[in-house]
Coordinates of C-alpha atoms and ligand atoms in Angstrom, one line a residue:
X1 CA 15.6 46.0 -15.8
X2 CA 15.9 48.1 -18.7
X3 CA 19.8 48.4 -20.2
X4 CA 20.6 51.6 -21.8
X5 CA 20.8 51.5 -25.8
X6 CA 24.0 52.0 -27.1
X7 CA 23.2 53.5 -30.1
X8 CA 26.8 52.9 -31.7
X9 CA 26.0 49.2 -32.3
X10 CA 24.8 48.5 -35.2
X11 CA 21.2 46.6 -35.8
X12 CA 22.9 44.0 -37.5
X13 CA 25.5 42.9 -34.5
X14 CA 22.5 42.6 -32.4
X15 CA 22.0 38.8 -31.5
X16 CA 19.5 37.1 -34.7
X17 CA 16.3 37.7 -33.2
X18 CA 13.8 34.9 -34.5
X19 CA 12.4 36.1 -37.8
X20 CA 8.7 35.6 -38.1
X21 CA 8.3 33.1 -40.8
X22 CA 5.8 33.3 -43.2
X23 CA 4.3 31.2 -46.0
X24 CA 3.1 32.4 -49.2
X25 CA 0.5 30.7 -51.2
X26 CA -0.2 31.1 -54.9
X27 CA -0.1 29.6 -58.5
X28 CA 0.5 32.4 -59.9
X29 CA 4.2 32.5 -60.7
X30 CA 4.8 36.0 -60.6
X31 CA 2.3 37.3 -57.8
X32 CA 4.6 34.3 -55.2
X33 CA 7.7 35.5 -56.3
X34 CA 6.9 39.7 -56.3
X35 CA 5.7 38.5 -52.4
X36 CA 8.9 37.0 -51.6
X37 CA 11.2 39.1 -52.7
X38 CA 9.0 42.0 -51.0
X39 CA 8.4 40.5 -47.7
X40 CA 12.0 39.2 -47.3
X41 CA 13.3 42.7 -48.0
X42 CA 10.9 43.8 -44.8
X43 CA 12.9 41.0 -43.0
X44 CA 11.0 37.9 -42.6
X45 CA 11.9 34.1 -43.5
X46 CA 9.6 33.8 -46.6
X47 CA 8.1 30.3 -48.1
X48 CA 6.4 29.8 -51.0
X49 CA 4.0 27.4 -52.6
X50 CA 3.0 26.8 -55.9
X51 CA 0.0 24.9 -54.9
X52 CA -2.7 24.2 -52.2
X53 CA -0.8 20.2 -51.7
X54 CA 2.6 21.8 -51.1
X55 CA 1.3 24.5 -48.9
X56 CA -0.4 21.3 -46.8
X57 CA 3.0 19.6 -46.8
X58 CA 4.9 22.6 -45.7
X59 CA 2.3 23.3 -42.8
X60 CA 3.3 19.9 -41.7
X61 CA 6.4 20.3 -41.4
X62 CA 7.3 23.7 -40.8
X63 CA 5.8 26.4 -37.5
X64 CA 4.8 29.3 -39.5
X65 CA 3.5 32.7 -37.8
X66 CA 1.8 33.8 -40.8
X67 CA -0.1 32.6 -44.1
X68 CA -0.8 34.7 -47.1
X69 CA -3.3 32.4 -49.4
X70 CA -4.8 33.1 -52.4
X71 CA -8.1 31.9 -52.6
X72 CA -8.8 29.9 -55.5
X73 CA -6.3 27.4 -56.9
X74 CA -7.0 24.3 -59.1
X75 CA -6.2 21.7 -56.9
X76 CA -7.0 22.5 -52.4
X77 CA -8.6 25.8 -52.1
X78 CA -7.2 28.5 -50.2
X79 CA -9.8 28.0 -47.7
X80 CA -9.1 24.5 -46.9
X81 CA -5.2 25.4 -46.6
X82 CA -6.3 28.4 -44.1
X83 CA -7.9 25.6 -42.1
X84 CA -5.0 23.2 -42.2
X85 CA -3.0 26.2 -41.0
X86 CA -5.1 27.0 -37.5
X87 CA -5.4 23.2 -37.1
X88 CA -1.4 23.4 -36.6
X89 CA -1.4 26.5 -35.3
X90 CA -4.4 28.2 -33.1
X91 CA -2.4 31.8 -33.5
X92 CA -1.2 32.1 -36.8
X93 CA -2.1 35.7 -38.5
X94 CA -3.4 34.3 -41.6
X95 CA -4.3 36.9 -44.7
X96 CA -6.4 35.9 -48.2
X97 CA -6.0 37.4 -51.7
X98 CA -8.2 36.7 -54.3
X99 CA -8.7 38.0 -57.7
X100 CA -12.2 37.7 -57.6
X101 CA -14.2 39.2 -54.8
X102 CA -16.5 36.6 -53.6
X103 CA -18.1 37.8 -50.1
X104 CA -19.2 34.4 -49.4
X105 CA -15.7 32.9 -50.0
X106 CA -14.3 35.7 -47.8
X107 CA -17.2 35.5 -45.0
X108 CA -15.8 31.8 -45.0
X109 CA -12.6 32.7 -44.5
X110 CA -13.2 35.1 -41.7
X111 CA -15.1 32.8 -40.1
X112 CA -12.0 30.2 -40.1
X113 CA -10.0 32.9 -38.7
X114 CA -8.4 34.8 -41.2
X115 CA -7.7 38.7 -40.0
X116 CA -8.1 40.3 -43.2
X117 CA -8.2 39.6 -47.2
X118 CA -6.7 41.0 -50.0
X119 CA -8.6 42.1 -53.6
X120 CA -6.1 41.6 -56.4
X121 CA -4.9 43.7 -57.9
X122 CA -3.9 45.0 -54.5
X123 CA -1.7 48.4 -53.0
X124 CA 2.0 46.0 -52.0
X125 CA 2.7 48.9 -49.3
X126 CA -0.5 48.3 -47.5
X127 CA -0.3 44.6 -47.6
X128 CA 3.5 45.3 -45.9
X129 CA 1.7 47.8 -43.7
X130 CA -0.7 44.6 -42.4
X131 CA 1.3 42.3 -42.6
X132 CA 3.4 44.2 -39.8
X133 CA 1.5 45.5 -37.9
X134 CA -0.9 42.2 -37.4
X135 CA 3.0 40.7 -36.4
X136 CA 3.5 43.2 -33.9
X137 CA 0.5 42.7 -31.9
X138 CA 0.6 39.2 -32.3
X139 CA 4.1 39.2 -30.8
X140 CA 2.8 41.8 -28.0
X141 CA -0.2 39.6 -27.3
X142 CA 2.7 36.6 -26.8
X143 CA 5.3 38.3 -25.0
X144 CA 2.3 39.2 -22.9
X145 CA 1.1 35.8 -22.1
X146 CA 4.9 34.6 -21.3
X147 CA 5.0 37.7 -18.8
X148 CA 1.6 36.4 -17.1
X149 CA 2.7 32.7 -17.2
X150 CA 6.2 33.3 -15.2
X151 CA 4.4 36.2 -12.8
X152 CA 2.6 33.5 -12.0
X153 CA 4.7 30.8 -11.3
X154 CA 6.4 33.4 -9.6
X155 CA 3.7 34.2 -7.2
X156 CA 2.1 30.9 -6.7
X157 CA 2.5 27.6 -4.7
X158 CA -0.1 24.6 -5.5
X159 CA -2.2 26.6 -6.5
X160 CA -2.1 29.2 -3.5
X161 CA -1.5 32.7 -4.9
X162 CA 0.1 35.6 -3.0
X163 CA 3.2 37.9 -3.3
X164 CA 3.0 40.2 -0.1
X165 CA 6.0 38.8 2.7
X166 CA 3.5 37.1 4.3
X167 CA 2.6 34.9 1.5
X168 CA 6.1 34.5 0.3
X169 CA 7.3 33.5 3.8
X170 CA 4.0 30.9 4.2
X171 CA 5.5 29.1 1.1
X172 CA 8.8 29.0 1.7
X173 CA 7.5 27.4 5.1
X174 CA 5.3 24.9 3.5
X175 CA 8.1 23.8 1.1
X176 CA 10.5 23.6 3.9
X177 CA 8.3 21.2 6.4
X178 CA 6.4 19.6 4.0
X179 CA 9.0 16.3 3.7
X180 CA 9.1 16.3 7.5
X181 CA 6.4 14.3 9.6
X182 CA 5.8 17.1 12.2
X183 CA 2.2 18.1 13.2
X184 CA 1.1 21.4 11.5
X185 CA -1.4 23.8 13.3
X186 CA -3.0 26.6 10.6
X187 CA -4.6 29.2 12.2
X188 CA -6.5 32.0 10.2
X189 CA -9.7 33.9 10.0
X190 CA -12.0 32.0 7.8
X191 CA -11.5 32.4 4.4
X192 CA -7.4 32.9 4.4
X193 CA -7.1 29.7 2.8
X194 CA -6.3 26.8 6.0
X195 CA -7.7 24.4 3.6
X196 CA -5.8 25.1 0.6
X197 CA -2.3 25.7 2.6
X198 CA -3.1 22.1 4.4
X199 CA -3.6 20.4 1.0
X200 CA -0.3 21.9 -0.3
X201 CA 1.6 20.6 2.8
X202 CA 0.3 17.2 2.2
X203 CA 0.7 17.5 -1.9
X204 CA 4.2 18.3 -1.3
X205 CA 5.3 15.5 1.4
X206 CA 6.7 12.1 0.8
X207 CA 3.3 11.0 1.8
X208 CA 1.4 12.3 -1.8
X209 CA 0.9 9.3 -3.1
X210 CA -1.8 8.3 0.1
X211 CA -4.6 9.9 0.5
X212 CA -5.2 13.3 1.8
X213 CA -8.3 12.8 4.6
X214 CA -10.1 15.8 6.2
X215 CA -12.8 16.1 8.8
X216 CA -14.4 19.2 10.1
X217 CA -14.8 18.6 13.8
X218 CA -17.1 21.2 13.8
X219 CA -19.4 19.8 11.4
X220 CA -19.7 16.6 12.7
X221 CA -22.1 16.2 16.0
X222 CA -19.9 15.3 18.8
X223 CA -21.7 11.4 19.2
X224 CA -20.3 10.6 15.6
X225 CA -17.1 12.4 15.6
X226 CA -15.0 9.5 17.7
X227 CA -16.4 6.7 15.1
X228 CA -15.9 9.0 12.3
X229 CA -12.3 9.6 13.5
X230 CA -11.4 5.6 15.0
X231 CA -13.9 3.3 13.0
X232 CA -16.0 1.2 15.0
X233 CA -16.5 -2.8 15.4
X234 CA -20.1 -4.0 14.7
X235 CA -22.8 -3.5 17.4
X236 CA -20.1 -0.9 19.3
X237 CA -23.5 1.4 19.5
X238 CA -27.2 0.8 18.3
X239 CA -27.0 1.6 14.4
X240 CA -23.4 0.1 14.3
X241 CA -24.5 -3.1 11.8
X242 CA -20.8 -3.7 10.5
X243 CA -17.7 -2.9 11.0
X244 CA -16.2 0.4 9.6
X245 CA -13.1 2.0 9.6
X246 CA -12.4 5.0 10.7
X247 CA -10.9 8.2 8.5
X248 CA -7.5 7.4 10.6
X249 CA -7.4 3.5 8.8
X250 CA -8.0 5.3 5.4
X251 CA -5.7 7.9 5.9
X252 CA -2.8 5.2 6.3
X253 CA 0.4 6.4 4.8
X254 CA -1.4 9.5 4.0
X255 CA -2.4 12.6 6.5
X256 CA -5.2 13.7 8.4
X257 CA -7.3 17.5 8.3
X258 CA -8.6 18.3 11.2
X259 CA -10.4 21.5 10.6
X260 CA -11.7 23.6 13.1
X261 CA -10.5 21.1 15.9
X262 CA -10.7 24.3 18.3
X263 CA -14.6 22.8 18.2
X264 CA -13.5 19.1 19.6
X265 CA -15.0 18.3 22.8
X266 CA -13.0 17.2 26.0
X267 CA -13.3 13.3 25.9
X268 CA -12.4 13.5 22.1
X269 CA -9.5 15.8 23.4
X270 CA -8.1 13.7 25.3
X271 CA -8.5 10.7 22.3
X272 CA -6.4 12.9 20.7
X273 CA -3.8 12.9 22.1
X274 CA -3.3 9.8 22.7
X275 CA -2.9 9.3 18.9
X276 CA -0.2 12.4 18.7
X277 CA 1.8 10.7 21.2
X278 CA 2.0 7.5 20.4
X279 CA 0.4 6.9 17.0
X280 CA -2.0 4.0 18.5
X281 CA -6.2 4.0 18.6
X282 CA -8.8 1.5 19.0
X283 CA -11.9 1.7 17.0
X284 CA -15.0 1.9 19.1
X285 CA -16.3 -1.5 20.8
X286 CA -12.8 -3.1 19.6
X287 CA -10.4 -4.7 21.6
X288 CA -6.9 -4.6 19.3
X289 CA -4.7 -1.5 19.7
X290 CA -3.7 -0.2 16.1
X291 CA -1.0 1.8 15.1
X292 CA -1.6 4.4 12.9
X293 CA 1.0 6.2 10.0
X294 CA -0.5 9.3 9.2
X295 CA 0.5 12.8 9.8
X296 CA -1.7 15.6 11.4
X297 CA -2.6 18.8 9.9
X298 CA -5.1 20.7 12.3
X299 CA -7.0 24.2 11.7
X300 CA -8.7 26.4 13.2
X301 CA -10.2 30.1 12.9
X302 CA -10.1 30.4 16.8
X303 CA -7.3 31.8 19.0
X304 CA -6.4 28.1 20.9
X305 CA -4.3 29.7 23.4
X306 CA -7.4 31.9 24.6
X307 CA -9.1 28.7 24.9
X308 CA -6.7 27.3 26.8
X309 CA -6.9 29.9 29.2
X310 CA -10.7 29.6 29.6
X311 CA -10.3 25.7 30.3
X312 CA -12.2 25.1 26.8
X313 CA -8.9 23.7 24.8
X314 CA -6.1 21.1 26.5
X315 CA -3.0 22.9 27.3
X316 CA -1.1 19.6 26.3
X317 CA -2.7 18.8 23.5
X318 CA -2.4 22.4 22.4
X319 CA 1.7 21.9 22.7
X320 CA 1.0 18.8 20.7
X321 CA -0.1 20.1 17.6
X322 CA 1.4 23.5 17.5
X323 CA 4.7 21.7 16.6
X324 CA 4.9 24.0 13.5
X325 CA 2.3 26.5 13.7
X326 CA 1.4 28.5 10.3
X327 CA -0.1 31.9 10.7
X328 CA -2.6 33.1 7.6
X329 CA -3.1 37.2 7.9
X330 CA -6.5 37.9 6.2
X331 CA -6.6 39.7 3.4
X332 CA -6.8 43.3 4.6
X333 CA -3.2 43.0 6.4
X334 CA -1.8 42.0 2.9
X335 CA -3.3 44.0 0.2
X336 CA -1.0 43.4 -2.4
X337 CA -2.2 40.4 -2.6
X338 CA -5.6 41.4 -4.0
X339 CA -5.1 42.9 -7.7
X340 CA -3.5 39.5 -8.4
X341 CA -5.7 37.2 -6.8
X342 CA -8.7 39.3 -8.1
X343 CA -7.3 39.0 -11.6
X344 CA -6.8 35.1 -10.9
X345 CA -10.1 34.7 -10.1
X346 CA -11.5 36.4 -13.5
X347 CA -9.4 34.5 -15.4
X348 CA -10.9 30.7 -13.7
X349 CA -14.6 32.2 -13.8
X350 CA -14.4 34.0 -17.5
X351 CA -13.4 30.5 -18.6
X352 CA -15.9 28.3 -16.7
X353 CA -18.7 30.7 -17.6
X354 CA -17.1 31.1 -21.3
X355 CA -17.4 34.8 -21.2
X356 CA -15.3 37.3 -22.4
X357 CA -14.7 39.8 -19.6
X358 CA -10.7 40.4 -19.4
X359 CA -9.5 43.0 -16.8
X360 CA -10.9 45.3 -14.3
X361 CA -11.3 49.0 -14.6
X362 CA -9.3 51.0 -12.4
X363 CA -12.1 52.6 -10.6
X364 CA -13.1 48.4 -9.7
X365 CA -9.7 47.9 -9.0
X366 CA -9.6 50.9 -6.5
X367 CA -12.5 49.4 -4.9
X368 CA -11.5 46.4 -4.2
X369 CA -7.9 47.7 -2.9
X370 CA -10.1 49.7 0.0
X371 CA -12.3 47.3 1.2
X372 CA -12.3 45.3 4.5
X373 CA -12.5 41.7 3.0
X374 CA -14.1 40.2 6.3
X375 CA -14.9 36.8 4.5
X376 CA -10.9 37.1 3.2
X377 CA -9.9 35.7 0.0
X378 CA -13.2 33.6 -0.2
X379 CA -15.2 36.8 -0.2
X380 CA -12.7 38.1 -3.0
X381 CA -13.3 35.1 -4.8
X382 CA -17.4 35.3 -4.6
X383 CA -17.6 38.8 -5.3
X384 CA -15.4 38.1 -9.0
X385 CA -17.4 35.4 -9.4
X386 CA -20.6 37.6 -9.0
X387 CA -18.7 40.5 -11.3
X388 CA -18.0 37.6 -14.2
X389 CA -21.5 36.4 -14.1
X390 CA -23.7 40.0 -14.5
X391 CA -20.7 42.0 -16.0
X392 CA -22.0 42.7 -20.1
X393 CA -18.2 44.5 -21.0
X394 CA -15.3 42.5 -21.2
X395 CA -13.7 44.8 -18.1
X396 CA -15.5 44.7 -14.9
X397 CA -16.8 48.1 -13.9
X398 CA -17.2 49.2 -10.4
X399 CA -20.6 49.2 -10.7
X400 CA -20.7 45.3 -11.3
X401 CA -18.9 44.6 -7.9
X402 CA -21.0 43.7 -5.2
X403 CA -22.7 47.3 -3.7
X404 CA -21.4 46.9 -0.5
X405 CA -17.7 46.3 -1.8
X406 CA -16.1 50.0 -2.0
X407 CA -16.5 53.1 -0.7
X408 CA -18.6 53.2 2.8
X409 CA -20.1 50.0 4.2
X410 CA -16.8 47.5 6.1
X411 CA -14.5 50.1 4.6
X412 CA -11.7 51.0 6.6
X413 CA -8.0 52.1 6.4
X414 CA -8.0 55.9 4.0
X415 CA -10.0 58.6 5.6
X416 CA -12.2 60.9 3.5
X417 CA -9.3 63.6 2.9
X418 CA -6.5 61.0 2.3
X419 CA -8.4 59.1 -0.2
X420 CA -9.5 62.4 -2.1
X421 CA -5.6 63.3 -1.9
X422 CA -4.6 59.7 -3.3
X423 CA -7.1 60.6 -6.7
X424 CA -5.4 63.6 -6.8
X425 CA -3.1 64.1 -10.3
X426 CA 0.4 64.1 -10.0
X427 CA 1.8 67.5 -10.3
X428 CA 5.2 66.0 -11.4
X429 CA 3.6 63.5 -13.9
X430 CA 1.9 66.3 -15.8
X431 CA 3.2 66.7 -19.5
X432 CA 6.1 69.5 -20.4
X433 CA 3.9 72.8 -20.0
X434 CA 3.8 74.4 -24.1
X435 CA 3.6 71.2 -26.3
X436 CA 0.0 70.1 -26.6
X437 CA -0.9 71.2 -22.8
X438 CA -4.4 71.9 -22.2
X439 CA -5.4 73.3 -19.3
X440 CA -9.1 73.3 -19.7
X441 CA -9.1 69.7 -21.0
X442 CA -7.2 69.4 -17.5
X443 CA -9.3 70.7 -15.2
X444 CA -12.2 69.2 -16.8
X445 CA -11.0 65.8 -16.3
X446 CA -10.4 66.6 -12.4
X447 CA -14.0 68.2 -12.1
X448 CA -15.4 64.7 -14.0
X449 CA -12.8 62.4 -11.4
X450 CA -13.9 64.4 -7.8
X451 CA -17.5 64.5 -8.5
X452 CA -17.8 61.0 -9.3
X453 CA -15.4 59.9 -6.5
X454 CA -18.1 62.1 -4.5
X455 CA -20.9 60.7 -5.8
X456 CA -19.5 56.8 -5.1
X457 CA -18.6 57.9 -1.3
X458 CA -21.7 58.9 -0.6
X459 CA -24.0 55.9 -2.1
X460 CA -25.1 58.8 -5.1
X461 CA -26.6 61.4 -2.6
X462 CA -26.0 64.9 -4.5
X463 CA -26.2 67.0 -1.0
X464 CA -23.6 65.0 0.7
X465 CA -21.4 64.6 -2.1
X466 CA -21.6 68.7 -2.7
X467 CA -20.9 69.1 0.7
X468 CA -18.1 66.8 0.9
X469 CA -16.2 68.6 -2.3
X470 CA -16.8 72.1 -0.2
X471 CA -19.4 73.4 -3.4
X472 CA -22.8 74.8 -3.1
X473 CA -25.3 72.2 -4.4
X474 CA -26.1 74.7 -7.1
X475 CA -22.8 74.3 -8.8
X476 CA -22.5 71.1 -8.2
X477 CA -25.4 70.5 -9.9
X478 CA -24.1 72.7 -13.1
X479 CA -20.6 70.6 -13.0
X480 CA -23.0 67.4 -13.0
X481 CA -25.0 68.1 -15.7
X482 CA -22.2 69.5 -17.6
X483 CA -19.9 66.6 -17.4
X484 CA -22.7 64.5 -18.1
X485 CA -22.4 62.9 -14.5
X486 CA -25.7 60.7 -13.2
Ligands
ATP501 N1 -4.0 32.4 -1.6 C1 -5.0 31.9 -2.3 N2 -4.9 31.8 -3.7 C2 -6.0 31.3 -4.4 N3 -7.2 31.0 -3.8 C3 -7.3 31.1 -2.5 C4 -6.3 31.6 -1.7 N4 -6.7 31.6 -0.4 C5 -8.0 31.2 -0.5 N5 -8.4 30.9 -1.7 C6 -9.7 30.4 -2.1 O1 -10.6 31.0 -1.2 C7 -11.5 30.0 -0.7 C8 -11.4 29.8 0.8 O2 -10.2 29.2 1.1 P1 -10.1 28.1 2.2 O3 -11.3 27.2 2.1 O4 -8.7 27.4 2.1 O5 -10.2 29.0 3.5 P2 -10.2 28.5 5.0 O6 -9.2 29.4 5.7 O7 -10.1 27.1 5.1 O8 -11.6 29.0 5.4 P3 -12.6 28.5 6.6 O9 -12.0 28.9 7.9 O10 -13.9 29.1 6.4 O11 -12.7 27.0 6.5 C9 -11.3 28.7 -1.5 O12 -12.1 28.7 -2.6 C10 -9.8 28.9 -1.9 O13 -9.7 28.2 -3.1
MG502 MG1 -11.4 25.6 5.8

């Protein structure tokens, strides 16, 4: 929410913002004290040192946001104060001055992070020039990561990122029945992220502190999956040698995935439900009933009341678990969920690979908005990871994506005319005709924009892509080559 200025009130009744604070460095009486007075005329908190031991005392003490060394002084060098400095602070904007203009010395300093350095006798107003503007975009870059860090907590539950209704209404739901004991039933297409909402239900209950057990009944083959579940006594089956327990004994206290239980045969069914109802089991070729404390989470990516009209899924144990059902819409049905989970993923793969790729261009951005995201959120997630890995510019390029992410192949949603329409320029955003308007410049840029789009649409055929923007191949070859367009 931007207030309006009231330009009547003057600077000065404006709540104190926080002064950056700055430390000057120097033995050189006069040089420290023509800073200070110079830099705390331009507004900022200004201390001074006389010495590289005071400047390492005050760097103890005090949070500075930016150093101004000089370089060589009889007792620390500058260089060794600049490296006290990042050691207590990772960010500060730290300048050198020095009278004589060793590169090496400088090279070193550089190195150690330093954003610029000074040659004495030096210009004062281009030193108050640096000094404010390296400030500025060190505040910018600041107020930028604050921004990021409460958009994300503002869009994000353990870990589960999403800010379409959908999402928002999923969390609220998981907070809400998380402290309860009821029996949660996920259903999704895969990829929507069953697993991660059933960890968060459990990572958010009373029962945290147990463990968190999951078994995919559809991974299991059917012969193992009742000993897997219940435990089993020794010699209960050939290949039995000793007793085990059964996930259900090591849940205790804790809760139980069952993932894809739409997969569970009928005996194991009917197992099942004996457990939901009353909480009691016997491990396989015991004789002792047990009771159980756990809690059930099941998923699946199968619609359970189709097969409980084909006979393949018990209607009662279907009523059973659907207590509180939770309903994930793939990705396609919530797009706005995609620049901000696609942006979370660069983030977690740029740091695992140590690579320095930061954003995605526009044209990847419009790419990913259109496509069909069978494989969901896991797809999404594969596809960045891809992008990080090849991508040689620190913004991923549409190019980068996965080919068949984008225009054609599992697109669906804009038509041909509708997306053309979307790229289309604003009339309304277009600058006050007269003052620097140029029309040529203008027209170029949309004759660069629709043969490109064109070109992506049709997978680089020329023919198609001429035919598609209603030109002749001929000029559509000119406009190519003229804008430089492969
Ligand atoms: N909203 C989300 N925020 C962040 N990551 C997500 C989100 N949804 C899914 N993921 C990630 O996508 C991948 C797939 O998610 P998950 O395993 O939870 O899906 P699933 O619905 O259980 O799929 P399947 O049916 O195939 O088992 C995981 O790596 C998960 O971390
Ligand atoms: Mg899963």
């Amino acid at each position: 929410m931007t207030q309006p200025v009231d330009t009547r009130v003057p600077a000065t009744d404006a709540p104190a913002a926080i002064r950056p604070r700055i430390l000057v460095v120097d033995d050189e009486p006069s040089m420290r004290d023509m800073l200070r007075i110079v830099l705390r005329r331009d507004g900022y908190d200004v201390d001074v040192a006389s010495n590289g031991k005071e400047a390492l005392d005050l760097l103890n003490r005090v949070a500075f946001d930016l150093l101004l060394s000089d370089i060589r002084m009889a007792d620390v060098s500058g260089v060794d104060v600049l490296r006290a400095a990042k050691d207590a602070n990772r960010d500060i904007v730290a300048f050198m001055m020095t009278a004589y203009a060793s590169t090496s010395t400088a090279v070193e300093a550089m190195r150690l992070g330093a954003v610029d350095y000074f040659t004495k006798p030096f210009n004062m107003d281009e030193l108050r020039l640096k000094v404010a503007q390296h400030l500025e975009s060190h505040r910018l870059k600041q107020e930028n990561v604050r921004l990021k860090r409460e958009l994300r907590s503002k869009y994000q539950f353990s870990n589960i990122i999403g800010r379409s209704d959908a999402m928002l209404a999923v969390f609220t739901l998981v907070e809400t029945i998380a402290k309860t004991n009821s029996t949660v039933l996920i259903t999704g297409e895969s990829g929507t992220g069953k697993d991660m909402v059933a960890r968060a239900v459990h990572y958010n209950s009373l029962r945290r502190d147990y463990p968190f057990v999951a078994l995919n009944c559809g991974a299991v083959p059917e012969t193992l999956l009742e000993s897997e579940l219940f435990g089993h006594m020794r010699g209960a089956f050939t290949g039995a040698e000793t007793n085990k327990k059964g996930l259900i004994e090591i849940a205790e206290r804790g809760t139980v995935f069952l993932d894809e239980i739409g997969e569970m045969n009928a005996a194991m069914q009917v197992k099942l439900l004996r457990i939901l109802q009353d909480r009691r089991f016997r491990r396989l070729g015991g004789t002792d009933e047990v009771q159980a404390d756990i809690r059930i989470i099941a998923a699946t990516n199968q619609d359970l009341p189709k097969l409980v009209a084909e006979g393949r899924f018990r209607e009662d144990l279907f009523y059973r678990i659907n207590v509180i059902p939770i309903q994930l819409p793939p990705l396609r049905d919530r797009r706005e969920d995609i620049p901000l989970l696609a942006e979370h993923f660069l983030e977690k793969f740029a740091s695992q690979m140590g690579k320095n790729v930061h954003s995605i261009s526009n044209d990847a951005q419009e790419r990913l908005a259109v496509y069909a995201w069978p494989g969901n959120v896991r797809e999404l997630e594969n596809v960045m990871e891809r992008a990080v890995a090849i991508e040689q510019t620190p913004v991923v390029l549409p190019e980068t994506l996965a080919p068949h992410v984008g225009p054609g192949a599992g697109q669906e949603g804009p038509s041909a005319t509708t997306e053309f329409e979307a790229a289309a320029p604003d009339l309304r955003s277009l600058p006050d005709l007269g003052e620097g308007f140029d029309l040529e410049a203008k027209g170029d840029e949309m004759y660069r924009h629709y043969i490109s789009l064109a070109l992506e649409r049709t997978g680089g055929v020329q023919t198609k892509a001429a035919e598609l923007l209603g030109m002749s191949f001929r000029s559509f070859r000119y406009y190519a080559k003229k804008f430089n367009i492969r």
